[in-house]
PDB file of C-alpha atoms in Angstrom:
ATOM      1  CA  MET N   1      22.008 -80.978  18.818  1.00 90.00           C
ATOM      2  CA  THR N   2      22.385 -84.548  20.873  1.00 95.00           C
ATOM      3  CA  LYS N   3      25.323 -85.489  22.110  1.00 96.00           C
ATOM      4  CA  LYS N   4      26.229 -88.073  19.196  1.00 97.00           C
ATOM      5  CA  GLU N   5      25.398 -85.209  16.703  1.00 97.00           C
ATOM      6  CA  ARG N   6      27.902 -83.411  18.447  1.00 98.00           C
ATOM      7  CA  ALA N   7      30.180 -85.982  18.552  1.00 98.00           C
ATOM      8  CA  LEU N   8      30.121 -86.697  14.915  1.00 98.00           C
ATOM      9  CA  GLN N   9      30.341 -82.862  14.044  1.00 98.00           C
ATOM     10  CA  ALA N  10      33.237 -82.541  16.264  1.00 98.00           C
ATOM     11  CA  ILE N  11      35.198 -85.714  14.242  1.00 98.00           C
ATOM     12  CA  ALA N  12      34.788 -84.347  11.002  1.00 98.00           C
ATOM     13  CA  LEU N  13      36.063 -80.479  12.395  1.00 98.00           C
ATOM     14  CA  LEU N  14      38.837 -82.084  14.023  1.00 98.00           C
ATOM     15  CA  LYS N  15      39.569 -84.556  11.156  1.00 97.00           C
ATOM     16  CA  GLN N  16      40.064 -81.611   8.867  1.00 97.00           C
ATOM     17  CA  ALA N  17      42.487 -79.536  11.418  1.00 97.00           C
ATOM     18  CA  TYR N  18      44.759 -82.852  12.136  1.00 97.00           C
ATOM     19  CA  PRO N  19      45.068 -84.719   9.382  1.00 96.00           C
ATOM     20  CA  ASP N  20      47.721 -86.888  10.393  1.00 94.00           C
ATOM     21  CA  ALA N  21      47.070 -86.691  14.125  1.00 90.00           C
ATOM     22  CA  GLY N  22      48.765 -89.919  15.339  1.00 93.00           C
ATOM     23  CA  CYS N  23      50.358 -91.182  18.586  1.00 95.00           C
ATOM     24  CA  THR N  24      53.197 -88.746  19.918  1.00 94.00           C
ATOM     25  CA  LEU N  25      55.091 -91.267  21.315  1.00 96.00           C
ATOM     26  CA  ASP N  26      57.999 -92.821  19.617  1.00 95.00           C
ATOM     27  CA  TYR N  27      58.319 -97.043  18.892  1.00 96.00           C
ATOM     28  CA  ASP N  28      58.717-100.021  16.838  1.00 95.00           C
ATOM     29  CA  ASP N  29      57.300-102.355  18.722  1.00 96.00           C
ATOM     30  CA  ALA N  30      53.715-102.992  20.932  1.00 96.00           C
ATOM     31  CA  TRP N  31      56.296-103.358  24.503  1.00 98.00           C
ATOM     32  CA  LYS N  32      57.791-100.469  23.500  1.00 98.00           C
ATOM     33  CA  LEU N  33      54.635 -98.532  23.329  1.00 97.00           C
ATOM     34  CA  LEU N  34      53.996-100.065  26.898  1.00 96.00           C
ATOM     35  CA  VAL N  35      56.438 -98.686  28.401  1.00 98.00           C
ATOM     36  CA  SER N  36      56.773 -95.263  26.800  1.00 97.00           C
ATOM     37  CA  VAL N  37      53.091 -95.030  28.185  1.00 96.00           C
ATOM     38  CA  ARG N  38      53.898 -95.847  32.023  1.00 97.00           C
ATOM     39  CA  LEU N  39      56.647 -93.451  31.598  1.00 97.00           C
ATOM     40  CA  ALA N  40      54.878 -90.891  30.135  1.00 96.00           C
ATOM     41  CA  ALA N  41      52.411 -90.630  33.388  1.00 93.00           C
ATOM     42  CA  GLN N  42      53.061 -86.959  34.367  1.00 92.00           C
ATOM     43  CA  CYS N  43      55.888 -86.916  32.017  1.00 95.00           C
ATOM     44  CA  THR N  44      56.114 -85.257  28.355  1.00 94.00           C
ATOM     45  CA  ASP N  45      56.138 -87.263  25.397  1.00 95.00           C
ATOM     46  CA  ALA N  46      58.902 -84.882  24.191  1.00 95.00           C
ATOM     47  CA  ARG N  47      61.074 -85.815  27.136  1.00 97.00           C
ATOM     48  CA  VAL N  48      59.682 -89.677  26.989  1.00 98.00           C
ATOM     49  CA  ASN N  49      60.756 -90.032  23.741  1.00 98.00           C
ATOM     50  CA  VAL N  50      64.795 -89.010  24.451  1.00 98.00           C
ATOM     51  CA  VAL N  51      64.732 -91.453  27.537  1.00 98.00           C
ATOM     52  CA  VAL N  52      63.989 -94.652  26.644  1.00 98.00           C
ATOM     53  CA  GLU N  53      66.772 -94.208  23.618  1.00 97.00           C
ATOM     54  CA  GLY N  54      69.102 -94.799  26.218  1.00 97.00           C
ATOM     55  CA  LEU N  55      67.137 -97.391  27.872  1.00 98.00           C
ATOM     56  CA  TYR N  56      66.630 -99.817  24.529  1.00 97.00           C
ATOM     57  CA  ALA N  57      70.111 -98.893  24.238  1.00 97.00           C
ATOM     58  CA  LYS N  58      71.137-100.983  26.778  1.00 98.00           C
ATOM     59  CA  TYR N  59      67.943-103.333  27.033  1.00 98.00           C
ATOM     60  CA  PRO N  60      66.865-104.125  23.471  1.00 98.00           C
ATOM     61  CA  THR N  61      64.722-106.256  23.931  1.00 97.00           C
ATOM     62  CA  VAL N  62      61.502-108.047  26.428  1.00 98.00           C
ATOM     63  CA  GLN N  63      63.730-110.449  28.164  1.00 98.00           C
ATOM     64  CA  ALA N  64      67.053-108.272  28.494  1.00 98.00           C
ATOM     65  CA  LEU N  65      64.302-105.450  30.339  1.00 98.00           C
ATOM     66  CA  ALA N  66      62.625-108.590  32.065  1.00 98.00           C
ATOM     67  CA  GLU N  67      66.167-109.618  33.190  1.00 98.00           C
ATOM     68  CA  ALA N  68      67.700-106.058  34.018  1.00 98.00           C
ATOM     69  CA  PRO N  69      68.158-104.829  37.885  1.00 98.00           C
ATOM     70  CA  VAL N  70      65.282-102.617  38.467  1.00 98.00           C
ATOM     71  CA  GLU N  71      68.220-100.164  40.238  1.00 98.00           C
ATOM     72  CA  GLU N  72      69.302 -99.858  36.777  1.00 97.00           C
ATOM     73  CA  ILE N  73      66.492 -99.109  35.352  1.00 98.00           C
ATOM     74  CA  GLU N  74      65.220 -96.693  37.930  1.00 98.00           C
ATOM     75  CA  ALA N  75      68.491 -94.820  37.016  1.00 98.00           C
ATOM     76  CA  ILE N  76      68.138 -94.492  33.219  1.00 98.00           C
ATOM     77  CA  VAL N  77      63.918 -92.809  33.607  1.00 98.00           C
ATOM     78  CA  LYS N  78      64.411 -91.024  36.357  1.00 97.00           C
ATOM     79  CA  PRO N  79      64.747 -88.038  34.730  1.00 97.00           C
ATOM     80  CA  CYS N  80      60.839 -88.788  33.309  1.00 97.00           C
ATOM     81  CA  GLY N  81      59.631 -88.861  37.094  1.00 96.00           C
ATOM     82  CA  LEU N  82      58.480 -91.179  39.525  1.00 96.00           C
ATOM     83  CA  GLY N  83      61.504 -93.184  38.428  1.00 95.00           C
ATOM     84  CA  ARG N  84      61.091 -95.680  41.428  1.00 96.00           C
ATOM     85  CA  SER N  85      57.570 -96.919  40.865  1.00 97.00           C
ATOM     86  CA  LYS N  86      57.600 -96.782  37.061  1.00 98.00           C
ATOM     87  CA  ALA N  87      60.924 -99.213  37.305  1.00 98.00           C
ATOM     88  CA  ARG N  88      59.058-101.787  39.102  1.00 98.00           C
ATOM     89  CA  ASP N  89      55.838-101.247  36.793  1.00 98.00           C
ATOM     90  CA  ILE N  90      58.509-101.621  33.728  1.00 98.00           C
ATOM     91  CA  SER N  91      60.210-104.768  35.700  1.00 98.00           C
ATOM     92  CA  ALA N  92      57.444-106.333  36.644  1.00 98.00           C
ATOM     93  CA  CYS N  93      55.546-106.014  33.247  1.00 98.00           C
ATOM     94  CA  MET N  94      58.046-107.093  31.044  1.00 98.00           C
ATOM     95  CA  LYS N  95      58.721-110.495  33.287  1.00 98.00           C
ATOM     96  CA  MET N  96      54.581-111.011  32.775  1.00 98.00           C
ATOM     97  CA  LEU N  97      55.402-110.554  28.811  1.00 98.00           C
ATOM     98  CA  GLN N  98      58.918-113.104  29.165  1.00 97.00           C
ATOM     99  CA  ASN N  99      57.075-115.124  31.488  1.00 97.00           C
ATOM    100  CA  GLU N 100      53.574-115.797  30.047  1.00 97.00           C
ATOM    101  CA  TYR N 101      53.586-114.544  26.663  1.00 97.00           C
ATOM    102  CA  GLY N 102      56.516-115.407  25.089  1.00 96.00           C
ATOM    103  CA  GLY N 103      57.693-111.644  24.537  1.00 96.00           C
ATOM    104  CA  LYS N 104      54.953-110.568  22.668  1.00 97.00           C
ATOM    105  CA  VAL N 105      52.409-108.138  23.963  1.00 98.00           C
ATOM    106  CA  PRO N 106      48.738-110.171  23.985  1.00 97.00           C
ATOM    107  CA  ASP N 107      45.864-108.260  22.112  1.00 97.00           C
ATOM    108  CA  ASP N 108      43.511-108.725  24.414  1.00 97.00           C
ATOM    109  CA  PHE N 109      41.965-105.473  26.375  1.00 98.00           C
ATOM    110  CA  ASN N 110      41.882-107.705  29.767  1.00 97.00           C
ATOM    111  CA  ALA N 111      44.922-109.399  28.966  1.00 97.00           C
ATOM    112  CA  LEU N 112      46.411-105.692  28.778  1.00 98.00           C
ATOM    113  CA  LEU N 113      44.991-104.670  32.013  1.00 97.00           C
ATOM    114  CA  ARG N 114      46.597-107.708  34.490  1.00 97.00           C
ATOM    115  CA  LEU N 115      49.633-106.481  33.077  1.00 97.00           C
ATOM    116  CA  PRO N 116      51.930-104.267  35.850  1.00 97.00           C
ATOM    117  CA  GLY N 117      51.148-100.929  35.424  1.00 95.00           C
ATOM    118  CA  VAL N 118      48.712-101.111  32.830  1.00 97.00           C
ATOM    119  CA  GLY N 119      45.104 -99.671  33.583  1.00 96.00           C
ATOM    120  CA  ARG N 120      42.541 -99.074  31.006  1.00 97.00           C
ATOM    121  CA  LYS N 121      44.353 -95.468  29.213  1.00 95.00           C
ATOM    122  CA  SER N 122      47.363 -97.288  28.632  1.00 95.00           C
ATOM    123  CA  ALA N 123      45.393-100.796  27.333  1.00 97.00           C
ATOM    124  CA  ASN N 124      42.706 -98.798  24.733  1.00 97.00           C
ATOM    125  CA  LEU N 125      46.247 -97.317  23.742  1.00 97.00           C
ATOM    126  CA  ILE N 126      47.572-100.570  23.262  1.00 97.00           C
ATOM    127  CA  MET N 127      44.808-101.707  21.176  1.00 98.00           C
ATOM    128  CA  GLY N 128      44.290 -98.616  18.901  1.00 97.00           C
ATOM    129  CA  ASP N 129      47.205 -97.663  17.810  1.00 97.00           C
ATOM    130  CA  VAL N 130      48.732-101.193  17.792  1.00 96.00           C
ATOM    131  CA  PHE N 131      46.422-103.523  16.781  1.00 97.00           C
ATOM    132  CA  GLY N 132      44.437-101.682  15.317  1.00 96.00           C
ATOM    133  CA  LYS N 133      40.887-102.111  17.503  1.00 97.00           C
ATOM    134  CA  PRO N 134      38.332 -99.985  18.640  1.00 97.00           C
ATOM    135  CA  ALA N 135      39.539 -98.132  21.331  1.00 98.00           C
ATOM    136  CA  ILE N 136      38.839 -94.736  23.541  1.00 98.00           C
ATOM    137  CA  VAL N 137      41.950 -93.348  25.025  1.00 97.00           C
ATOM    138  CA  THR N 138      40.343 -90.943  27.898  1.00 97.00           C
ATOM    139  CA  ASP N 139      43.713 -88.952  29.382  1.00 95.00           C
ATOM    140  CA  THR N 140      43.598 -85.723  30.754  1.00 94.00           C
ATOM    141  CA  HIS N 141      43.144 -83.791  27.431  1.00 96.00           C
ATOM    142  CA  CYS N 142      40.584 -86.071  26.630  1.00 97.00           C
ATOM    143  CA  ILE N 143      38.132 -85.432  29.478  1.00 98.00           C
ATOM    144  CA  ARG N 144      38.900 -81.463  29.206  1.00 97.00           C
ATOM    145  CA  LEU N 145      37.818 -80.925  26.271  1.00 98.00           C
ATOM    146  CA  CYS N 146      35.124 -83.392  26.098  1.00 98.00           C
ATOM    147  CA  ASN N 147      33.348 -81.378  29.170  1.00 97.00           C
ATOM    148  CA  ARG N 148      34.074 -78.109  27.192  1.00 96.00           C
ATOM    149  CA  ILE N 149      32.611 -79.489  23.999  1.00 97.00           C
ATOM    150  CA  GLY N 150      29.138 -81.259  25.502  1.00 97.00           C
ATOM    151  CA  LEU N 151      30.049 -85.144  24.765  1.00 98.00           C
ATOM    152  CA  VAL N 152      30.306 -85.302  28.867  1.00 97.00           C
ATOM    153  CA  GLU N 153      28.851 -83.378  31.371  1.00 95.00           C
ATOM    154  CA  ASP N 154      30.797 -82.717  35.049  1.00 94.00           C
ATOM    155  CA  CYS N 155      32.491 -85.948  34.347  1.00 97.00           C
ATOM    156  CA  LYS N 156      36.368 -85.868  35.284  1.00 96.00           C
ATOM    157  CA  ASP N 157      36.174 -89.872  35.959  1.00 97.00           C
ATOM    158  CA  PRO N 158      38.216 -91.554  32.949  1.00 97.00           C
ATOM    159  CA  LYS N 159      36.147 -94.812  32.896  1.00 97.00           C
ATOM    160  CA  LYS N 160      33.110 -92.949  32.793  1.00 98.00           C
ATOM    161  CA  VAL N 161      34.094 -90.752  30.402  1.00 98.00           C
ATOM    162  CA  GLU N 162      35.321 -93.845  28.289  1.00 98.00           C
ATOM    163  CA  MET N 163      31.997 -95.434  28.912  1.00 98.00           C
ATOM    164  CA  ALA N 164      29.960 -92.479  27.584  1.00 98.00           C
ATOM    165  CA  LEU N 165      31.800 -91.847  24.834  1.00 98.00           C
ATOM    166  CA  TRP N 166      31.694 -95.640  23.317  1.00 98.00           C
ATOM    167  CA  LYS N 167      28.105 -94.512  23.331  1.00 98.00           C
ATOM    168  CA  ILE N 168      28.659 -91.538  21.089  1.00 98.00           C
ATOM    169  CA  ILE N 169      31.125 -91.972  18.809  1.00 98.00           C
ATOM    170  CA  PRO N 170      31.201 -94.440  16.218  1.00 98.00           C
ATOM    171  CA  PRO N 171      33.923 -98.115  17.294  1.00 96.00           C
ATOM    172  CA  GLU N 172      36.199 -97.081  13.870  1.00 96.00           C
ATOM    173  CA  GLU N 173      37.090 -93.474  14.766  1.00 97.00           C
ATOM    174  CA  GLY N 174      37.802 -93.236  18.601  1.00 97.00           C
ATOM    175  CA  SER N 175      41.402 -94.246  18.427  1.00 97.00           C
ATOM    176  CA  ASP N 176      42.057 -91.046  16.224  1.00 97.00           C
ATOM    177  CA  PHE N 177      39.429 -88.874  17.381  1.00 98.00           C
ATOM    178  CA  CYS N 178      41.486 -88.771  20.533  1.00 97.00           C
ATOM    179  CA  HIS N 179      44.798 -88.423  19.237  1.00 97.00           C
ATOM    180  CA  ARG N 180      43.533 -85.542  17.699  1.00 98.00           C
ATOM    181  CA  LEU N 181      42.107 -83.895  21.111  1.00 98.00           C
ATOM    182  CA  VAL N 182      45.694 -84.356  22.649  1.00 96.00           C
ATOM    183  CA  TYR N 183      46.914 -82.010  19.821  1.00 96.00           C
ATOM    184  CA  HIS N 184      43.720 -79.632  19.985  1.00 97.00           C
ATOM    185  CA  GLY N 185      44.619 -79.982  23.768  1.00 96.00           C
ATOM    186  CA  ARG N 186      47.746 -78.627  23.466  1.00 94.00           C
ATOM    187  CA  GLU N 187      47.567 -76.364  20.732  1.00 95.00           C
ATOM    188  CA  VAL N 188      44.612 -74.358  21.084  1.00 97.00           C
ATOM    189  CA  CYS N 189      41.805 -75.486  23.566  1.00 96.00           C
ATOM    190  CA  THR N 190      44.585 -75.294  26.491  1.00 95.00           C
ATOM    191  CA  ALA N 191      44.702 -76.351  30.353  1.00 92.00           C
ATOM    192  CA  ARG N 192      47.303 -73.815  31.605  1.00 88.00           C
ATOM    193  CA  THR N 193      46.251 -70.764  30.423  1.00 89.00           C
ATOM    194  CA  ALA N 194      42.735 -69.608  28.997  1.00 90.00           C
ATOM    195  CA  PRO N 195      41.462 -71.588  25.386  1.00 93.00           C
ATOM    196  CA  HIS N 196      42.241 -69.962  22.086  1.00 95.00           C
ATOM    197  CA  CYS N 197      38.334 -70.203  21.270  1.00 94.00           C
ATOM    198  CA  GLU N 198      39.161 -67.414  18.761  1.00 93.00           C
ATOM    199  CA  ARG N 199      41.165 -69.757  16.376  1.00 95.00           C
ATOM    200  CA  CYS N 200      39.312 -73.142  17.114  1.00 96.00           C
ATOM    201  CA  CYS N 201      38.093 -74.950  15.030  1.00 97.00           C
ATOM    202  CA  LEU N 202      35.295 -76.575  17.503  1.00 97.00           C
ATOM    203  CA  ALA N 203      33.903 -73.557  18.588  1.00 95.00           C
ATOM    204  CA  ASN N 204      30.363 -73.298  16.750  1.00 95.00           C
ATOM    205  CA  ILE N 205      29.661 -76.588  18.577  1.00 96.00           C
ATOM    206  CA  CYS N 206      31.549 -76.220  21.818  1.00 96.00           C
ATOM    207  CA  ARG N 207      29.066 -75.919  24.746  1.00 95.00           C
ATOM    208  CA  GLN N 208      31.251 -74.102  26.756  1.00 94.00           C
ATOM    209  CA  TYR N 209      32.266 -71.804  24.144  1.00 94.00           C
ATOM    210  CA  GLN N 210      28.460 -70.795  23.350  1.00 91.00           C
ATOM    211  CA  THR N 211      27.401 -70.306  26.855  1.00 91.00           C
ATOM    212  CA  GLU N 212      30.052 -68.245  27.856  1.00 86.00           C
ATOM    213  CA  HIS N 213      29.333 -66.093  24.317  1.00 78.00           C
ATOM    214  CA  LYS N 214      25.947 -65.810  25.316  1.00 77.00           C
ATOM    215  CA  LYS N 215      26.554 -64.539  28.642  1.00 77.00           C
ATOM    216  CA  ALA N 216      29.198 -62.132  27.298  1.00 73.00           C
ATOM    217  CA  ALA N 217      26.271 -60.817  24.848  1.00 69.00           C
ATOM    218  CA  ALA N 218      23.561 -60.345  27.418  1.00 70.00           C
ATOM    219  CA  LYS N 219      25.745 -58.788  29.625  1.00 70.00           C
ATOM    220  CA  SER N 220      26.617 -55.778  26.421  1.00 68.00           C
ATOM    221  CA  ALA N 221      23.343 -55.947  26.033  1.00 65.00           C
ATOM    222  CA  ASP N 222      22.538 -54.585  29.615  1.00 61.00           C
TER     223      ASP N 222
END
């Protein structure tokens, strides 16, 4: 089975398992997703969704957040961890949006990468979820599962994984595929416990599972 064939099967199986999977960060405007995805670094989406309610209640627009003292932003977002650096990036990002883009989030990937605190993962998330354009979001779940499944081989670098997936994932499937990997990574192919292979919809095409299964069978035969 080629990597592309494996990828297409994984897409189909995950669609069946998680038909309604989407971004788990709450937002109703593109700039709010930018804020949330920055806060989500080393923090759960559930906590971010709670924290931003207070942030937006006090600073409801790009302009308001751009003009807010960094110290006040930090005080609100502190529960998400790394409060100082996150507050600094959010402030600088909102200032750039206000000053260079009229308060609107650009729909150009390279323009997004210019924004403070925005890397490839965040830019891809915005491109896919907000603008409906092809996107590959290589978060920790995506990287871990793609290595286990066999879509990449011993590759932990986010950009390298992204580039590899662009070659085998149909562009129109990339964004939803990555969201489904997040759901699957949280519920089944977990990082902090042993993966629940016995109830994994991808077991029959998973390279890691097949390898471990063959080793167990060989050991039993001995």
